Tab-separated table of N, CA, C and O in Angstrom:
chain	number	residue	atom	x	y	z
A	1	MET	N	1.109	-1.054	0.067
A	1	MET	CA	-0.045	0.256	0.043
A	1	MET	C	1.064	1.101	0.148
A	1	MET	O	1.872	1.041	0.711
A	2	VAL	N	0.267	2.300	-1.392
A	2	VAL	CA	1.630	3.273	-1.095
A	2	VAL	C	0.893	4.495	-0.427
A	2	VAL	O	-0.351	4.733	-0.983
A	3	ASP	N	1.387	5.277	0.652
A	3	ASP	CA	0.491	6.150	0.937
A	3	ASP	C	0.488	7.588	0.055
A	3	ASP	O	1.212	7.871	-0.474
A	4	SER	N	-0.192	8.541	0.612
A	4	SER	CA	-0.270	9.649	-0.234
A	4	SER	C	0.910	10.534	-0.107
A	4	SER	O	0.957	11.406	-0.686
A	5	TRP	N	1.304	10.945	0.854
A	5	TRP	CA	2.096	11.697	1.347
A	5	TRP	C	3.537	11.287	0.654
A	5	TRP	O	4.626	11.956	0.326
A	6	CYS	N	3.491	10.127	0.050
A	6	CYS	CA	5.000	9.672	-0.489
A	6	CYS	C	5.168	10.230	-1.874
A	6	CYS	O	4.993	9.124	-2.988
A	7	THR	N	5.423	11.654	-2.009
A	7	THR	CA	5.549	11.878	-3.120
A	7	THR	C	7.404	12.474	-3.277
A	7	THR	O	7.689	12.537	-2.010
A	8	PRO	N	8.073	12.510	-4.410
A	8	PRO	CA	7.590	12.024	-5.617
A	8	PRO	C	7.644	10.332	-5.366
A	8	PRO	O	8.524	10.009	-5.547
A	9	LEU	N	6.747	10.129	-6.244
A	9	LEU	CA	6.161	8.224	-6.898
A	9	LEU	C	6.351	8.350	-8.328
A	9	LEU	O	5.818	8.747	-8.777
A	10	PRO	N	7.599	7.921	-9.031
A	10	PRO	CA	7.709	7.683	-10.108
A	10	PRO	C	6.974	7.125	-10.888
A	10	PRO	O	6.384	5.768	-10.254
A	11	ASP	N	6.857	6.925	-11.937
A	11	ASP	CA	5.944	5.585	-12.892
A	11	ASP	C	6.966	4.617	-12.801
A	11	ASP	O	8.090	4.417	-12.182
A	12	ALA	N	6.304	3.256	-13.066
A	12	ALA	CA	7.282	1.709	-13.470
A	12	ALA	C	8.497	2.344	-13.846
A	12	ALA	O	9.373	1.204	-13.690
A	13	LYS	N	8.542	2.805	-15.049
A	13	LYS	CA	9.730	2.983	-16.061
A	13	LYS	C	10.845	3.742	-14.817
A	13	LYS	O	12.035	3.395	-14.836
A	14	GLY	N	10.495	5.028	-14.087
A	14	GLY	CA	11.250	5.609	-13.805
A	14	GLY	C	11.577	4.651	-12.391
A	14	GLY	O	12.823	5.099	-11.603
A	15	GLN	N	10.996	4.233	-11.599
A	15	GLN	CA	11.262	3.123	-10.262
A	15	GLN	C	12.085	2.211	-10.879
A	15	GLN	O	13.146	1.763	-10.161
A	16	LYS	N	12.252	1.619	-12.196
A	16	LYS	CA	13.068	0.247	-12.854
A	16	LYS	C	14.215	1.025	-12.880
A	16	LYS	O	15.276	0.572	-12.525
A	17	LYS	N	14.670	2.608	-13.055
A	17	LYS	CA	15.634	3.221	-13.507
A	17	LYS	C	16.480	3.453	-12.207
A	17	LYS	O	17.384	3.426	-12.175
A	18	LEU	N	15.581	4.187	-11.043
A	18	LEU	CA	16.127	3.772	-9.930
A	18	LEU	C	16.619	2.944	-9.350
A	18	LEU	O	17.760	2.896	-8.434
A	19	LEU	N	16.060	1.505	-9.632
A	19	LEU	CA	16.251	0.230	-8.797
A	19	LEU	C	17.594	0.034	-9.555
A	19	LEU	O	18.555	-0.603	-8.984
A	20	SER	N	17.769	-0.035	-11.024
A	20	SER	CA	18.930	-0.374	-11.620
A	20	SER	C	19.943	0.679	-11.245
A	20	SER	O	21.480	-0.118	-11.134
A	21	LEU	N	19.648	2.048	-10.691
A	21	LEU	CA	21.200	2.541	-10.370
A	21	LEU	C	21.581	2.120	-8.807
A	21	LEU	O	22.703	1.789	-8.691
A	22	ALA	N	20.202	2.000	-8.191
A	22	ALA	CA	20.923	1.117	-6.792
A	22	ALA	C	21.516	0.145	-6.966
A	22	ALA	O	22.775	-0.612	-6.525
A	23	SER	N	21.250	-1.051	-8.173
A	23	SER	CA	21.591	-1.925	-8.544
A	23	SER	C	23.736	-2.287	-8.855
A	23	SER	O	24.395	-2.912	-8.453
A	24	LYS	N	23.512	-1.053	-9.499
A	24	LYS	CA	25.037	-0.630	-10.124
A	24	LYS	C	25.637	-0.260	-9.133
A	24	LYS	O	27.033	-0.704	-8.931
A	25	ALA	N	25.089	0.785	-8.351
A	25	ALA	CA	26.224	1.344	-7.074
A	25	ALA	C	26.540	-0.073	-5.856
A	25	ALA	O	27.590	0.196	-5.412
A	26	MET	N	25.417	-1.022	-5.993
A	26	MET	CA	25.743	-2.003	-4.730
A	26	MET	C	27.289	-2.882	-5.668
A	26	MET	O	27.506	-3.741	-4.868
A	27	LYS	N	27.374	-3.069	-7.210
A	27	LYS	CA	28.382	-3.858	-7.339
A	27	LYS	C	29.496	-3.230	-7.098
A	27	LYS	O	30.579	-3.995	-6.897
A	28	GLU	N	29.577	-1.971	-7.359
A	28	GLU	CA	30.774	-1.310	-6.875
A	28	GLU	C	31.051	-1.387	-5.096
A	28	GLU	O	29.983	-1.085	-4.330
A	29	LYS	N	32.512	-1.347	-4.397
A	29	LYS	CA	32.448	-1.612	-3.001
A	29	LYS	C	32.437	-0.252	-2.346
A	29	LYS	O	33.035	0.220	-2.478
A	30	ASN	N	31.684	-0.560	-1.217
A	30	ASN	CA	31.637	0.404	-0.048
A	30	ASN	C	31.497	1.752	-1.420
A	30	ASN	O	31.214	3.092	-0.706
A	31	VAL	N	30.027	1.926	-1.811
A	31	VAL	CA	29.313	2.787	-2.455
A	31	VAL	C	27.882	3.153	-2.183
A	31	VAL	O	27.556	4.117	-1.177
A	32	LEU	N	27.238	2.223	-1.999
A	32	LEU	CA	25.742	2.233	-1.818
A	32	LEU	C	25.725	1.963	-0.034
A	32	LEU	O	26.400	1.199	0.541
A	33	VAL	N	25.003	3.075	0.454
A	33	VAL	CA	24.889	2.763	2.020
A	33	VAL	C	23.002	2.472	2.591
A	33	VAL	O	22.382	3.250	1.889
A	34	GLN	N	23.098	1.536	3.202
A	34	GLN	CA	21.332	1.092	3.352
A	34	GLN	C	21.287	1.014	4.714
A	34	GLN	O	22.208	1.154	5.743
A	35	GLY	N	20.240	1.264	5.019
A	35	GLY	CA	18.915	1.305	6.039
A	35	GLY	C	18.890	2.485	6.495
A	35	GLY	O	19.569	3.628	6.743
A	36	VAL	N	17.846	3.219	7.185
A	36	VAL	CA	17.416	4.257	7.701
A	36	VAL	C	18.734	5.098	8.495
A	36	VAL	O	19.232	6.026	8.278
A	37	ARG	N	19.363	4.510	9.640
A	37	ARG	CA	20.733	4.842	10.451
A	37	ARG	C	21.420	5.369	9.184
A	37	ARG	O	21.831	6.826	9.741
A	38	ALA	N	21.861	4.535	8.754
A	38	ALA	CA	22.963	4.959	7.969
A	38	ALA	C	23.000	5.709	6.971
A	38	ALA	O	23.990	6.621	6.687
A	39	VAL	N	21.832	5.827	6.464
A	39	VAL	CA	21.395	7.010	5.276
A	39	VAL	C	21.099	8.355	5.979
A	39	VAL	O	22.124	9.652	5.610
A	40	THR	N	20.443	8.106	7.165
A	40	THR	CA	20.549	9.798	8.181
A	40	THR	C	22.213	10.067	8.450
A	40	THR	O	22.564	11.491	8.029
A	41	LYS	N	22.750	9.226	8.791
A	41	LYS	CA	24.146	9.918	8.882
A	41	LYS	C	25.181	10.001	7.491
A	41	LYS	O	25.882	11.055	7.939
A	42	SER	N	24.470	9.727	6.593
A	42	SER	CA	25.599	10.146	5.683
A	42	SER	C	24.770	11.671	5.186
A	42	SER	O	25.453	12.415	4.432
A	43	LEU	N	23.614	11.806	5.014
A	43	LEU	CA	22.516	13.064	5.192
A	43	LEU	C	23.444	13.545	6.034
A	43	LEU	O	23.575	15.430	5.599
A	44	VAL	N	23.391	13.725	7.267
A	44	VAL	CA	24.044	15.114	8.109
A	44	VAL	C	25.238	15.067	7.913
A	44	VAL	O	25.705	16.014	8.633
A	45	LYS	N	26.322	14.272	7.262
A	45	LYS	CA	27.557	14.400	7.044
A	45	LYS	C	27.571	14.995	5.652
A	45	LYS	O	28.816	15.776	5.005
A	46	ASP	N	26.363	15.582	5.136
A	46	ASP	CA	26.541	16.724	3.971
A	46	ASP	C	27.047	15.804	2.429
A	46	ASP	O	27.538	16.477	1.502
A	47	LYS	N	27.085	14.700	2.415
A	47	LYS	CA	27.463	13.930	1.348
A	47	LYS	C	26.266	14.137	0.044
A	47	LYS	O	25.150	14.407	-0.010
A	48	ASP	N	26.559	13.957	-1.063
A	48	ASP	CA	25.877	14.330	-2.203
A	48	ASP	C	25.364	13.299	-2.588
A	48	ASP	O	26.578	12.257	-2.878
A	49	GLY	N	24.297	12.988	-3.648
A	49	GLY	CA	23.472	11.764	-3.862
A	49	GLY	C	21.893	12.061	-4.358
A	49	GLY	O	21.702	12.874	-4.305
A	50	LEU	N	21.589	10.494	-3.861
A	50	LEU	CA	20.304	10.258	-4.305
A	50	LEU	C	19.770	9.295	-3.011
A	50	LEU	O	19.971	8.528	-3.024
A	51	VAL	N	18.906	9.897	-2.557
A	51	VAL	CA	18.214	8.675	-1.760
A	51	VAL	C	16.546	7.934	-2.467
A	51	VAL	O	16.004	8.994	-2.840
A	52	ILE	N	16.889	6.516	-2.048
A	52	ILE	CA	15.694	5.876	-2.727
A	52	ILE	C	14.890	5.331	-1.178
A	52	ILE	O	15.384	4.655	-0.600
A	53	ILE	N	13.615	5.875	-1.360
A	53	ILE	CA	13.138	5.123	-0.249
A	53	ILE	C	11.418	4.279	-0.245
A	53	ILE	O	11.021	4.868	-1.374
A	54	ALA	N	11.476	3.531	0.418
A	54	ALA	CA	10.357	2.500	0.220
A	54	ALA	C	8.981	3.291	0.824
A	54	ALA	O	8.991	3.931	1.934
A	55	SER	N	7.786	3.364	-0.197
A	55	SER	CA	6.659	3.971	0.953
A	55	SER	C	5.829	2.978	1.151
A	55	SER	O	4.704	3.266	1.665
A	56	ASP	N	6.284	1.647	1.345
A	56	ASP	CA	5.245	0.853	2.043
A	56	ASP	C	5.886	0.666	3.418
A	56	ASP	O	5.489	-0.535	4.055
A	57	VAL	N	6.363	1.528	4.026
A	57	VAL	CA	6.947	1.177	5.455
A	57	VAL	C	5.969	1.183	6.848
A	57	VAL	O	5.398	2.121	6.680
A	58	THR	N	5.898	0.175	7.757
A	58	THR	CA	4.849	0.674	8.636
A	58	THR	C	5.857	0.512	9.894
A	58	THR	O	6.454	-0.436	10.001
A	59	PRO	N	5.684	1.355	10.816
A	59	PRO	CA	5.135	2.721	11.075
A	59	PRO	C	5.924	3.384	10.334
A	59	PRO	O	6.908	3.476	9.853
A	60	LEU	N	5.154	4.458	9.575
A	60	LEU	CA	5.563	5.710	8.985
A	60	LEU	C	6.655	6.849	10.042
A	60	LEU	O	7.108	7.726	9.102
A	61	ASP	N	6.996	6.552	11.111
A	61	ASP	CA	7.833	7.181	11.563
A	61	ASP	C	9.295	6.881	11.605
A	61	ASP	O	10.237	7.607	11.785
A	62	CYS	N	9.428	5.917	11.422
A	62	CYS	CA	10.684	5.224	10.708
A	62	CYS	C	11.314	5.980	9.628
A	62	CYS	O	12.989	6.504	9.881
A	63	ILE	N	10.321	6.751	8.523
A	63	ILE	CA	11.016	7.655	7.229
A	63	ILE	C	10.261	8.851	7.240
A	63	ILE	O	10.448	9.553	6.559
A	64	VAL	N	9.316	9.171	8.148
A	64	VAL	CA	9.069	10.482	7.764
A	64	VAL	C	10.533	11.562	7.846
A	64	VAL	O	10.159	12.785	7.299
A	65	HIS	N	11.401	11.570	8.827
A	65	HIS	CA	12.124	12.622	8.689
A	65	HIS	C	12.992	12.400	7.345
A	65	HIS	O	13.568	13.847	7.160
A	66	LEU	N	13.089	11.377	6.634
A	66	LEU	CA	13.837	11.303	5.435
A	66	LEU	C	14.184	12.702	4.543
A	66	LEU	O	14.631	13.367	4.597
A	67	PRO	N	12.122	12.950	3.882
A	67	PRO	CA	12.259	13.467	3.013
A	67	PRO	C	12.645	15.048	3.530
A	67	PRO	O	13.340	15.882	2.742
A	68	ALA	N	12.245	15.823	4.652
A	68	ALA	CA	12.946	17.074	5.413
A	68	ALA	C	13.906	17.256	5.145
A	68	ALA	O	14.685	17.949	4.945
A	69	LEU	N	14.618	16.093	5.752
A	69	LEU	CA	16.042	16.232	6.267
A	69	LEU	C	16.864	16.145	4.358
A	69	LEU	O	17.485	17.075	4.121
A	70	CYS	N	16.463	15.785	3.541
A	70	CYS	CA	16.744	15.621	1.997
A	70	CYS	C	16.379	17.138	1.359
A	70	CYS	O	17.281	17.545	0.503
A	71	GLU	N	15.658	17.742	2.066
A	71	GLU	CA	14.911	18.522	1.197
A	71	GLU	C	16.208	20.124	1.821
A	71	GLU	O	16.565	20.736	1.473
A	72	ASP	N	16.376	19.844	3.336
A	72	ASP	CA	17.079	21.016	3.902
A	72	ASP	C	18.387	20.948	3.510
A	72	ASP	O	19.084	21.574	3.197
A	73	LYS	N	19.094	19.538	2.604
A	73	LYS	CA	20.309	19.593	2.329
A	73	LYS	C	20.731	19.769	1.174
A	73	LYS	O	21.552	19.625	0.366
A	74	LYS	N	19.291	19.763	0.357
A	74	LYS	CA	19.274	19.811	-1.010
A	74	LYS	C	19.839	18.588	-1.570
A	74	LYS	O	20.552	18.843	-2.814
A	75	ILE	N	19.426	17.630	-1.459
A	75	ILE	CA	19.623	16.095	-1.891
A	75	ILE	C	18.644	15.790	-2.421
A	75	ILE	O	17.308	15.519	-1.670
A	76	LYS	N	18.732	15.274	-3.287
A	76	LYS	CA	17.732	14.375	-4.368
A	76	LYS	C	17.183	13.088	-3.776
A	76	LYS	O	17.577	12.593	-3.007
A	77	TYR	N	15.746	12.819	-3.909
A	77	TYR	CA	15.239	11.638	-3.256
A	77	TYR	C	13.992	11.167	-3.917
A	77	TYR	O	13.144	11.824	-4.622
A	78	ALA	N	13.705	9.645	-3.964
A	78	ALA	CA	12.360	9.628	-4.728
A	78	ALA	C	12.210	8.462	-4.213
A	78	ALA	O	12.649	7.765	-2.893
A	79	PHE	N	10.777	8.628	-3.947
A	79	PHE	CA	10.115	6.933	-3.359
A	79	PHE	C	10.063	5.580	-4.275
A	79	PHE	O	9.999	6.292	-5.574
A	80	VAL	N	9.920	4.235	-4.430
A	80	VAL	CA	9.602	3.615	-4.826
A	80	VAL	C	8.467	2.569	-3.968
A	80	VAL	O	8.252	2.717	-3.123
A	81	SER	N	7.514	2.175	-4.581
A	81	SER	CA	6.112	1.412	-4.149
A	81	SER	C	6.970	0.320	-3.319
A	81	SER	O	5.915	0.184	-2.144
A	82	SER	N	7.888	-0.423	-3.054
A	82	SER	CA	7.975	-1.410	-2.542
A	82	SER	C	9.089	-1.656	-1.781
A	82	SER	O	10.456	-1.558	-2.513
A	83	SER	N	9.526	-2.004	-0.556
A	83	SER	CA	11.043	-2.109	0.355
A	83	SER	C	11.162	-3.522	-0.568
A	83	SER	O	12.659	-3.706	-0.290
A	84	SER	N	10.530	-4.399	-1.086
A	84	SER	CA	10.939	-5.320	-1.473
A	84	SER	C	11.869	-5.340	-2.738
A	84	SER	O	12.462	-6.049	-3.044
A	85	ASP	N	11.309	-4.233	-3.257
A	85	ASP	CA	12.111	-4.082	-4.511
A	85	ASP	C	13.153	-3.310	-4.352
A	85	ASP	O	14.125	-4.114	-5.459
A	86	ILE	N	13.877	-2.593	-3.463
A	86	ILE	CA	14.649	-2.274	-3.213
A	86	ILE	C	15.821	-3.467	-2.801
A	86	ILE	O	16.693	-3.731	-3.363
A	87	SER	N	15.379	-3.691	-1.969
A	87	SER	CA	16.281	-5.040	-1.658
A	87	SER	C	16.432	-6.432	-2.350
A	87	SER	O	17.437	-6.685	-2.745
A	88	ALA	N	15.441	-6.305	-3.561
A	88	ALA	CA	15.758	-7.722	-5.102
A	88	ALA	C	16.570	-6.785	-5.581
A	88	ALA	O	17.858	-7.626	-6.074
A	89	ALA	N	17.026	-5.235	-5.708
A	89	ALA	CA	17.670	-4.468	-6.713
A	89	ALA	C	19.141	-4.979	-6.492
A	89	ALA	O	19.909	-4.657	-7.214
A	90	ILE	N	19.488	-4.748	-4.839
A	90	ILE	CA	20.878	-4.601	-4.212
A	90	ILE	C	20.807	-6.085	-3.765
A	90	ILE	O	22.125	-6.182	-3.810
A	91	GLY	N	20.017	-7.374	-3.836
A	91	GLY	CA	20.782	-8.444	-3.700
A	91	GLY	C	20.719	-8.485	-2.494
A	91	GLY	O	21.270	-10.057	-2.380
A	92	THR	N	19.641	-8.125	-1.609
A	92	THR	CA	19.669	-8.777	-0.217
A	92	THR	C	18.199	-9.504	0.050
A	92	THR	O	17.434	-9.291	-0.590
A	93	LYS	N	18.539	-10.443	0.923
A	93	LYS	CA	17.205	-11.331	1.118
A	93	LYS	C	16.278	-10.453	1.873
A	93	LYS	O	14.667	-10.505	2.139
A	94	ARG	N	16.923	-9.854	3.133
A	94	ARG	CA	16.183	-8.900	3.885
A	94	ARG	C	15.522	-7.749	3.415
A	94	ARG	O	16.058	-7.188	2.817
A	95	ASN	N	14.347	-6.933	3.465
A	95	ASN	CA	14.037	-5.354	3.155
A	95	ASN	C	14.355	-4.937	3.003
A	95	ASN	O	14.642	-4.327	4.867
A	96	ILE	N	14.986	-3.905	2.512
A	96	ILE	CA	15.601	-2.454	2.997
A	96	ILE	C	14.788	-1.169	2.466
A	96	ILE	O	13.925	-1.241	1.775
A	97	ILE	N	14.619	-0.471	3.834
A	97	ILE	CA	13.822	0.624	3.650
A	97	ILE	C	14.462	1.683	3.158
A	97	ILE	O	13.312	2.630	1.922
A	98	CYS	N	15.606	1.848	2.801
A	98	CYS	CA	15.951	2.860	2.117
A	98	CYS	C	17.371	2.736	1.524
A	98	CYS	O	18.015	2.124	2.500
A	99	VAL	N	17.974	3.489	0.742
A	99	VAL	CA	19.606	3.238	0.493
A	99	VAL	C	19.649	4.847	-0.222
A	99	VAL	O	19.180	5.764	-0.604
A	100	PHE	N	21.335	5.163	0.167
A	100	PHE	CA	21.606	6.179	0.106
A	100	PHE	C	22.625	6.089	-1.534
A	100	PHE	O	23.542	5.273	-1.140
A	101	VAL	N	22.531	6.526	-2.837
A	101	VAL	CA	23.463	6.058	-3.889
A	101	VAL	C	24.624	7.637	-4.184
A	101	VAL	O	23.957	8.426	-4.241
A	102	PRO	N	25.648	7.654	-3.145
A	102	PRO	CA	26.144	8.693	-3.437
A	102	PRO	C	26.655	9.016	-5.192
A	102	PRO	O	26.620	8.187	-5.880
């Protein structure tokens, strides 16, 4: 289920491009940052990149701060429809809520 506040939510083609970008970043060593805590840490350190956030997260309190933090730091972010899509793209069995691609 996708919440109404999860914008920008690209169409299926745009989501596929975002996930392929995350997949390419995962193949390079020490490039992709995954998980809410690690992504927040990277944003606070003013690293430049792209944040990909899953929109089917419950409770929403886990990710509510990320879009505001990205806007404050002028970092691009986008939502994808499912956390399982992110985990499949980066090749992990565990559902990943968000990733940061520098």
